[in-house]
Coordinates of C-alpha atoms in Angstrom, one line a residue:
Chain A
M1 CA -45.9 36.2 -55.4
T2 CA -46.7 34.6 -51.8
D3 CA -43.7 33.3 -49.9
L4 CA -44.4 29.4 -50.7
E5 CA -44.6 30.5 -54.1
R6 CA -41.5 32.4 -54.1
L7 CA -39.3 29.3 -52.1
T8 CA -40.7 27.3 -54.7
A9 CA -39.6 29.8 -58.2
A10 CA -35.9 28.9 -55.3
V11 CA -36.4 25.3 -55.9
L12 CA -37.3 24.8 -59.3
R13 CA -33.8 27.6 -60.6
F14 CA -32.2 25.0 -58.0
R15 CA -33.7 22.2 -60.3
D16 CA -33.5 24.0 -64.0
E17 CA -29.6 25.6 -63.5
R18 CA -28.7 22.1 -62.5
D19 CA -30.8 20.2 -65.3
W20 CA -32.4 18.3 -62.8
K21 CA -36.7 17.2 -64.1
Q22 CA -35.5 14.9 -66.0
F23 CA -35.0 13.5 -63.0
H24 CA -38.1 14.7 -61.0
N25 CA -41.1 12.6 -61.1
P26 CA -43.3 12.2 -58.6
K27 CA -42.1 9.0 -57.3
D28 CA -38.8 10.0 -57.1
V29 CA -39.7 12.8 -55.6
A30 CA -42.2 11.8 -52.8
L31 CA -39.5 8.5 -52.1
S32 CA -37.1 11.7 -51.6
L33 CA -39.2 13.2 -49.2
L34 CA -39.7 10.2 -47.5
L35 CA -36.2 9.9 -46.6
E36 CA -35.6 13.5 -45.7
A37 CA -38.9 13.1 -43.2
G38 CA -36.3 10.0 -42.2
E39 CA -33.3 12.0 -41.9
V40 CA -35.0 14.8 -39.2
L41 CA -36.2 11.1 -37.3
E42 CA -32.9 9.9 -37.2
I43 CA -31.4 12.9 -34.7
F44 CA -34.4 11.1 -31.8
Q45 CA -33.6 7.9 -32.9
W46 CA -33.3 5.7 -29.4
K47 CA -33.4 8.8 -27.1
D48 CA -36.0 9.4 -24.1
P49 CA -37.3 12.5 -23.3
A50 CA -34.6 14.4 -21.6
G51 CA -32.6 13.4 -24.3
V52 CA -35.2 14.4 -27.5
A53 CA -34.8 17.8 -26.2
E54 CA -31.6 17.8 -25.7
A55 CA -31.2 17.9 -29.6
A56 CA -33.7 19.4 -30.4
R57 CA -31.2 22.4 -28.8
A58 CA -27.9 21.2 -29.1
R59 CA -28.9 19.3 -33.2
K60 CA -31.0 22.3 -33.8
A61 CA -28.9 23.5 -36.9
D62 CA -28.9 19.8 -38.9
L63 CA -32.5 19.8 -38.5
A64 CA -33.2 23.2 -39.5
D65 CA -31.5 21.1 -42.2
E66 CA -33.5 17.9 -42.9
L67 CA -36.8 20.8 -42.1
A68 CA -35.3 22.1 -46.1
D69 CA -35.1 19.4 -47.2
V70 CA -38.6 17.9 -46.2
L71 CA -40.4 21.2 -47.2
S72 CA -38.2 21.7 -50.5
Y73 CA -38.9 18.0 -51.7
T74 CA -42.6 19.2 -50.6
L75 CA -42.7 22.4 -52.4
L76 CA -41.7 20.9 -55.0
M77 CA -43.9 18.4 -55.4
A78 CA -46.8 19.7 -54.6
H79 CA -46.3 22.2 -58.2
D80 CA -45.1 19.9 -60.3
L81 CA -49.3 18.1 -59.8
G82 CA -50.6 21.6 -59.6
I83 CA -51.3 22.1 -56.6
D84 CA -51.9 24.6 -54.2
L85 CA -50.8 24.1 -51.0
D86 CA -52.4 26.6 -49.1
A87 CA -54.9 26.0 -50.5
A88 CA -54.6 21.8 -50.1
L89 CA -54.0 22.8 -45.4
R90 CA -56.2 24.7 -45.2
A91 CA -58.5 22.4 -46.6
K92 CA -57.1 19.5 -44.6
L93 CA -58.1 21.6 -41.3
E94 CA -60.9 21.7 -42.2
K95 CA -61.6 18.2 -43.2
N96 CA -60.1 17.1 -39.6
A97 CA -61.8 20.0 -37.4
L98 CA -64.4 16.9 -39.2
K99 CA -62.6 14.1 -38.4
Y100 CA -62.0 15.6 -34.9
P101 CA -65.0 17.9 -33.4
V102 CA -63.3 20.2 -30.6
D103 CA -65.4 18.3 -27.7
K104 CA -65.0 15.0 -28.3
A105 CA -61.3 15.5 -29.1
K106 CA -60.6 17.8 -26.5
G107 CA -57.0 16.2 -24.6
S108 CA -57.4 13.2 -26.4
S109 CA -54.3 11.3 -28.7
G110 CA -56.5 8.9 -29.3
K111 CA -58.1 8.2 -33.0
Y112 CA -61.1 9.3 -34.6
T113 CA -62.6 5.9 -35.0
D114 CA -61.7 6.0 -31.8
L115 CA -63.9 9.1 -30.2
Chain B
M1 CA -47.5 38.1 -41.8
T2 CA -46.0 36.2 -43.9
D3 CA -48.1 32.6 -45.7
L4 CA -45.5 30.4 -43.9
E5 CA -46.9 32.2 -40.7
R6 CA -50.5 32.6 -40.8
L7 CA -51.0 29.3 -42.2
T8 CA -48.4 27.9 -38.9
A9 CA -50.7 29.5 -36.7
A10 CA -53.5 27.9 -38.2
V11 CA -51.8 25.2 -37.5
L12 CA -51.5 25.2 -34.3
R13 CA -54.8 26.7 -33.3
F14 CA -55.7 23.6 -35.0
R15 CA -53.6 21.8 -32.3
D16 CA -54.5 24.0 -29.1
E17 CA -58.4 23.8 -29.4
R18 CA -57.4 20.1 -28.9
D19 CA -54.9 21.2 -26.3
W20 CA -53.5 18.4 -28.2
K21 CA -49.4 20.3 -27.3
Q22 CA -49.4 17.8 -24.6
F23 CA -48.1 15.6 -27.4
H24 CA -46.1 17.1 -28.8
N25 CA -43.1 16.1 -29.1
P26 CA -40.3 16.4 -31.2
K27 CA -39.7 12.4 -31.6
D28 CA -43.5 12.2 -31.8
V29 CA -44.8 14.7 -34.8
A30 CA -41.1 13.8 -36.7
L31 CA -42.6 10.6 -36.0
S32 CA -45.9 11.3 -38.0
L33 CA -44.2 13.2 -40.3
L34 CA -42.5 10.4 -41.6
L35 CA -45.4 8.3 -41.1
E36 CA -47.1 10.1 -43.5
A37 CA -44.5 11.0 -46.1
G38 CA -44.8 7.6 -46.8
E39 CA -48.6 8.2 -47.0
V40 CA -47.1 9.9 -50.3
L41 CA -45.4 7.2 -51.2
E42 CA -47.5 4.7 -51.3
I43 CA -49.9 6.0 -53.3
F44 CA -47.1 5.4 -55.9
Q45 CA -46.6 2.2 -55.0
W46 CA -46.0 -0.8 -57.3
K47 CA -45.7 1.6 -60.6
D48 CA -44.3 2.1 -63.6
P49 CA -43.7 5.3 -65.0
A50 CA -47.9 5.0 -67.3
G51 CA -49.0 4.6 -64.0
V52 CA -46.9 6.6 -62.1
A53 CA -48.6 9.6 -64.5
E54 CA -52.0 8.4 -64.3
A55 CA -51.6 8.6 -60.6
A56 CA -50.6 12.3 -60.0
R57 CA -53.9 12.5 -61.9
A58 CA -56.6 10.1 -60.7
R59 CA -55.1 10.8 -57.2
K60 CA -55.2 14.7 -56.9
A61 CA -57.2 15.4 -54.3
D62 CA -55.8 12.0 -52.2
L63 CA -52.6 13.9 -52.2
A64 CA -53.4 16.8 -51.2
D65 CA -53.8 15.9 -48.6
E66 CA -51.8 13.8 -47.6
L67 CA -48.9 16.9 -49.0
A68 CA -51.4 19.2 -46.5
D69 CA -50.3 16.9 -43.7
V70 CA -46.6 17.0 -44.2
L71 CA -46.5 20.4 -44.2
S72 CA -48.2 20.5 -41.4
Y73 CA -46.2 18.6 -39.7
T74 CA -42.9 20.3 -41.1
L75 CA -44.6 24.0 -39.5
L76 CA -44.8 22.3 -36.2
M77 CA -41.9 21.1 -36.0
A78 CA -40.1 24.9 -37.4
H79 CA -42.2 26.2 -34.8
D80 CA -41.8 23.7 -32.0
L81 CA -37.8 24.3 -32.8
G82 CA -37.6 27.8 -33.4
I83 CA -36.7 27.3 -36.2
D84 CA -37.3 29.8 -39.3
L85 CA -37.9 28.0 -42.3
D86 CA -38.0 30.0 -44.4
A87 CA -34.3 31.4 -44.1
A88 CA -33.6 27.9 -43.5
L89 CA -35.0 25.7 -47.1
R90 CA -32.7 29.6 -48.8
A91 CA -29.6 28.9 -46.3
K92 CA -30.0 24.5 -47.2
L93 CA -30.4 25.5 -51.4
E94 CA -26.8 27.7 -50.9
K95 CA -25.5 24.7 -48.7
N96 CA -26.7 22.1 -51.7
A97 CA -24.9 25.1 -54.8
L98 CA -21.9 23.9 -53.0
K99 CA -22.2 20.5 -53.1
Y100 CA -23.8 20.0 -56.6
P101 CA -22.2 23.1 -58.4
V102 CA -23.7 23.9 -61.7
D103 CA -20.8 22.0 -64.0
K104 CA -20.0 19.3 -62.2
A105 CA -24.1 18.7 -61.1
K106 CA -26.5 19.7 -64.6
G107 CA -27.5 16.5 -66.2
S108 CA -26.3 13.9 -62.8
S109 CA -28.2 12.7 -59.9
G110 CA -25.4 11.3 -58.5
K111 CA -24.2 11.3 -55.3
Y112 CA -22.3 15.1 -54.8
T113 CA -19.5 12.7 -53.6
D114 CA -19.1 10.8 -57.2
L115 CA -19.5 14.5 -59.6
Chain C
M1 CA -33.2 -24.8 -32.7
T2 CA -34.6 -23.1 -35.9
D3 CA -32.4 -21.2 -37.6
L4 CA -34.9 -17.9 -37.0
E5 CA -34.6 -19.4 -33.3
R6 CA -30.8 -19.2 -33.5
L7 CA -30.5 -15.9 -35.8
T8 CA -32.4 -14.8 -32.6
A9 CA -30.0 -16.1 -30.2
A10 CA -27.4 -14.4 -32.3
V11 CA -29.1 -11.1 -31.9
L12 CA -29.9 -11.1 -27.4
R13 CA -26.8 -12.3 -26.9
F14 CA -26.2 -9.5 -28.8
R15 CA -27.9 -7.3 -26.8
D16 CA -28.2 -8.1 -22.9
E17 CA -23.2 -8.9 -23.6
R18 CA -23.5 -4.6 -23.8
D19 CA -27.7 -4.2 -21.9
W20 CA -29.0 -2.2 -24.1
K21 CA -32.4 -3.9 -23.7
Q22 CA -33.4 -0.6 -21.7
F23 CA -33.3 0.6 -24.5
H24 CA -35.4 -1.9 -26.6
N25 CA -39.6 -0.8 -26.1
P26 CA -41.7 -1.7 -29.4
K27 CA -41.9 1.9 -30.4
D28 CA -38.2 2.3 -30.3
V29 CA -36.9 -0.7 -31.7
A30 CA -39.7 -0.3 -34.9
L31 CA -38.8 3.0 -35.3
S32 CA -35.0 2.2 -36.1
L33 CA -36.4 -0.5 -38.6
L34 CA -37.9 1.3 -40.2
L35 CA -34.6 3.9 -40.2
E36 CA -32.9 1.2 -42.3
A37 CA -35.7 0.2 -44.4
G38 CA -34.9 3.3 -45.7
E39 CA -31.6 3.1 -45.7
V40 CA -32.1 -0.2 -48.2
L41 CA -34.4 2.1 -49.8
E42 CA -31.9 4.8 -50.7
I43 CA -29.2 2.9 -51.7
F44 CA -31.5 2.8 -55.0
Q45 CA -32.6 6.4 -54.9
W46 CA -33.0 8.4 -58.1
K47 CA -32.3 5.6 -59.9
D48 CA -34.3 3.8 -63.1
P49 CA -34.6 0.2 -63.9
A50 CA -30.1 0.2 -65.6
G51 CA -29.5 2.1 -62.4
V52 CA -31.4 0.1 -60.4
A53 CA -30.5 -3.6 -61.8
E54 CA -26.2 -1.9 -61.7
A55 CA -26.7 -0.6 -57.9
A56 CA -28.2 -4.5 -57.2
R57 CA -24.8 -6.0 -58.0
A58 CA -22.4 -3.0 -58.1
R59 CA -23.8 -2.5 -54.1
K60 CA -24.5 -6.1 -52.7
A61 CA -22.2 -6.2 -49.8
D62 CA -24.3 -2.5 -49.0
L63 CA -27.8 -4.3 -49.9
A64 CA -26.0 -7.5 -47.5
D65 CA -25.3 -5.3 -44.7
E66 CA -29.5 -3.4 -44.2
L67 CA -31.4 -5.9 -45.2
A68 CA -29.1 -7.5 -41.9
D69 CA -30.3 -5.1 -40.1
V70 CA -33.9 -4.8 -40.4
L71 CA -33.8 -9.4 -40.2
S72 CA -32.2 -8.2 -37.3
Y73 CA -35.3 -5.6 -35.9
T74 CA -37.6 -7.9 -36.2
L75 CA -35.7 -10.9 -34.9
L76 CA -35.6 -8.3 -32.2
M77 CA -39.4 -7.3 -32.5
A78 CA -41.1 -10.4 -32.8
H79 CA -39.1 -12.1 -29.4
D80 CA -39.9 -9.7 -27.4
L81 CA -43.8 -9.0 -28.3
G82 CA -43.9 -13.5 -28.0
I83 CA -44.2 -13.6 -31.8
D84 CA -43.8 -16.5 -33.1
L85 CA -43.1 -15.3 -37.0
D86 CA -42.7 -18.7 -38.9
A87 CA -46.1 -18.9 -37.7
A88 CA -46.6 -15.2 -38.6
L89 CA -46.2 -15.6 -42.0
R90 CA -47.3 -18.6 -42.4
A91 CA -50.6 -17.6 -42.1
K92 CA -49.7 -13.7 -43.7
L93 CA -50.0 -15.7 -47.2
E94 CA -52.5 -17.7 -46.5
K95 CA -55.0 -14.4 -45.6
N96 CA -53.0 -12.5 -48.6
A97 CA -54.3 -15.6 -50.6
L98 CA -57.9 -15.6 -50.1
K99 CA -57.3 -11.8 -50.6
Y100 CA -55.6 -12.0 -53.6
P101 CA -56.5 -15.5 -55.2
V102 CA -54.7 -16.9 -58.1
D103 CA -57.3 -16.7 -60.5
K104 CA -57.9 -12.2 -60.0
A105 CA -54.9 -11.2 -58.7
K106 CA -52.5 -12.9 -61.5
G107 CA -50.5 -10.8 -64.1
S108 CA -52.3 -8.0 -62.4
S109 CA -50.3 -5.6 -59.4
G110 CA -53.5 -3.9 -59.0
K111 CA -55.1 -3.5 -55.0
Y112 CA -57.3 -6.2 -53.7
T113 CA -59.9 -3.8 -53.2
D114 CA -59.1 -2.9 -57.1
L115 CA -59.5 -6.8 -58.3
Chain D
M1 CA -33.5 -26.8 -46.1
T2 CA -33.4 -24.6 -43.5
D3 CA -36.1 -22.8 -42.4
L4 CA -35.6 -18.6 -44.1
E5 CA -34.9 -21.3 -47.2
R6 CA -38.0 -22.5 -46.5
L7 CA -40.1 -19.4 -45.6
T8 CA -38.8 -18.0 -48.6
A9 CA -39.9 -21.6 -50.8
A10 CA -43.5 -20.4 -49.7
V11 CA -42.6 -16.0 -50.5
L12 CA -42.2 -16.8 -53.9
R13 CA -44.5 -19.5 -54.8
F14 CA -47.1 -17.1 -53.7
R15 CA -45.5 -14.4 -56.3
D16 CA -45.3 -17.3 -59.1
E17 CA -48.2 -18.6 -58.4
R18 CA -49.3 -14.9 -59.2
D19 CA -46.8 -14.4 -61.8
W20 CA -45.2 -11.0 -59.9
K21 CA -41.6 -11.9 -60.6
Q22 CA -42.4 -9.0 -63.2
F23 CA -43.3 -6.0 -60.8
H24 CA -40.1 -7.4 -58.0
N25 CA -37.4 -5.1 -59.3
P26 CA -35.4 -4.3 -56.4
K27 CA -36.1 -1.0 -55.5
D28 CA -40.3 -1.4 -55.6
V29 CA -39.4 -4.5 -52.7
A30 CA -37.8 -2.2 -50.7
L31 CA -40.0 0.9 -51.1
S32 CA -42.9 -0.6 -50.3
L33 CA -40.3 -3.3 -47.1
L34 CA -40.4 0.3 -46.3
L35 CA -43.9 1.2 -45.9
E36 CA -45.0 -2.5 -43.8
A37 CA -42.7 -1.3 -41.8
G38 CA -44.2 1.9 -41.1
E39 CA -46.5 0.5 -40.3
V40 CA -45.6 -2.1 -37.5
L41 CA -44.7 1.8 -36.8
E42 CA -47.8 3.8 -36.6
I43 CA -49.2 1.3 -34.2
F44 CA -47.6 3.1 -32.1
Q45 CA -47.6 6.4 -32.8
W46 CA -48.5 9.6 -30.3
K47 CA -48.2 6.6 -27.9
D48 CA -46.0 7.0 -24.2
P49 CA -44.7 3.9 -22.8
A50 CA -47.7 3.2 -20.8
G51 CA -49.5 2.8 -24.7
V52 CA -46.9 1.1 -26.6
A53 CA -46.9 -1.7 -23.9
E54 CA -50.7 -1.9 -24.0
A55 CA -50.5 -1.5 -27.6
A56 CA -47.5 -4.5 -28.0
R57 CA -50.5 -6.7 -26.0
A58 CA -53.9 -5.0 -27.3
R59 CA -52.9 -5.5 -30.8
K60 CA -50.3 -8.3 -31.0
A61 CA -52.6 -10.1 -34.6
D62 CA -52.3 -6.9 -36.4
L63 CA -48.4 -5.8 -34.0
A64 CA -47.4 -10.3 -36.1
D65 CA -49.5 -9.5 -39.7
E66 CA -46.9 -6.3 -40.4
L67 CA -43.5 -8.0 -39.0
A68 CA -44.2 -11.3 -40.9
D69 CA -44.6 -9.1 -44.5
V70 CA -41.6 -7.2 -43.5
L71 CA -40.2 -11.0 -43.3
S72 CA -41.5 -11.6 -46.5
Y73 CA -40.2 -8.7 -47.9
T74 CA -37.1 -8.5 -46.4
L75 CA -36.7 -12.3 -47.8
L76 CA -37.8 -11.9 -51.3
M77 CA -35.6 -9.3 -51.6
A78 CA -32.4 -11.1 -50.1
H79 CA -33.2 -13.7 -52.6
D80 CA -33.6 -11.6 -56.3
L81 CA -30.4 -10.0 -54.5
G82 CA -28.6 -13.5 -54.0
I83 CA -27.5 -12.4 -50.4
D84 CA -27.1 -15.6 -47.4
L85 CA -29.7 -13.7 -45.3
D86 CA -28.4 -15.8 -42.5
A87 CA -24.4 -15.2 -42.4
A88 CA -25.4 -11.9 -43.7
L89 CA -26.6 -11.3 -40.2
R90 CA -23.7 -13.2 -38.4
A91 CA -21.4 -11.1 -40.2
K92 CA -23.3 -7.2 -39.1
L93 CA -22.6 -8.7 -35.5
E94 CA -19.3 -9.0 -36.0
K95 CA -18.7 -5.7 -37.5
N96 CA -21.4 -4.1 -35.0
A97 CA -19.3 -6.1 -31.6
L98 CA -16.2 -4.4 -33.2
K99 CA -18.4 -0.6 -33.2
Y100 CA -19.7 -0.8 -30.4
P101 CA -16.7 -3.0 -27.8
V102 CA -19.4 -4.1 -24.8
D103 CA -16.6 -2.3 -22.4
K104 CA -16.8 0.8 -24.7
A105 CA -20.5 1.0 -24.8
K106 CA -22.4 -1.7 -22.0
G107 CA -25.6 0.5 -20.8
S108 CA -24.7 3.1 -23.7
S109 CA -27.2 4.3 -26.5
G110 CA -25.1 6.2 -27.1
K111 CA -23.3 6.3 -31.5
Y112 CA -20.2 4.6 -32.2
T113 CA -18.5 7.9 -32.6
D114 CA -19.7 8.2 -29.4
L115 CA -18.8 6.5 -27.6

């Protein structure tokens, strides 16, 4: 069993113990994934670079919790949709490598349409 | 090397080849994570249950891409913040188990303050 | 003075009394606008149609607060960017009318590329 | 008729001409409001202060469009929920004045719990 599979199994076990699958259609899970991502960003709301670095340090426990929630819903969605996340991520990196070839994209934050 | 570490290494390699770390402070990465989560949800915008199920089937490739982007930024943030995502997720499941004990939470979608 | 101008003036007065303009660059205001929109959506998280209708009734005061926050940041951004929101909304409705002509779009929730 | 009422009427007319009210429950409208707010923020993704100022200038037309969309959904939701947005905004400013009294909050971006 891979780590992603092991973690997914833990998330699924939590869900099934509580009979929560009935609420978990992809739209509602995607909505919750988005709200959890908002919880991560909220930690840095209004902060300038110094404040961001400080929050990364001082709010590390909260950040761990919120990123865990994001990962949780990501694993859940992938499972329910029958998506192999490991393969999907590697495939996406390959697609991105074509959109952002090193020689054109190096050191630039511009969108691929602007390279 | 665990799978999460292997995937994280692939994401970091992509970033470093392009000298993009300079743009990756936690606030900007969290912002991008949120926007990618929005790309997942957008696939289900306006859809009723039948439409959601259809989109889950017909847009599976797009969903795999968007979830890969979400995972990518999640791994990146965890790495940059020095967070062990595996441990964080398992710890969060334990905390959630206390907030949502099986005997109280089973079959209910209510918030823990309403149980 | 139009109502939008009057409300914008009230929001600006609140900001200036507290010397908060220094924090209000468009990126940070847009971020806060998004987080407030998340607060609106959160009220309906996990809810089915019956639950949504119930929340619309039972949480009306919270919804008024959150929509007020969204409007607040919308007016603030428009002001700081020098955008006439009234004209912008009317212009957008015209653009949307071209993308979604009545004869093609009536009764359909499909995207304009699918009409 | 106030400006907010006039603009709301224009948005409602657009909806009714296309028989779209059937899709407009508060949850789906809130979801779309959030996605539009994401469109505003995306314009500033990855940008540093100089880039943000440049985008505010160079992408002003797009920003007007996206803010118009945000306002559109805000007016729609308020109407469908029976909320007087004008009164709601003025009431929220009063509540915020109590949470952020001028003598404590002036010049500080801290949350009211940290004042």
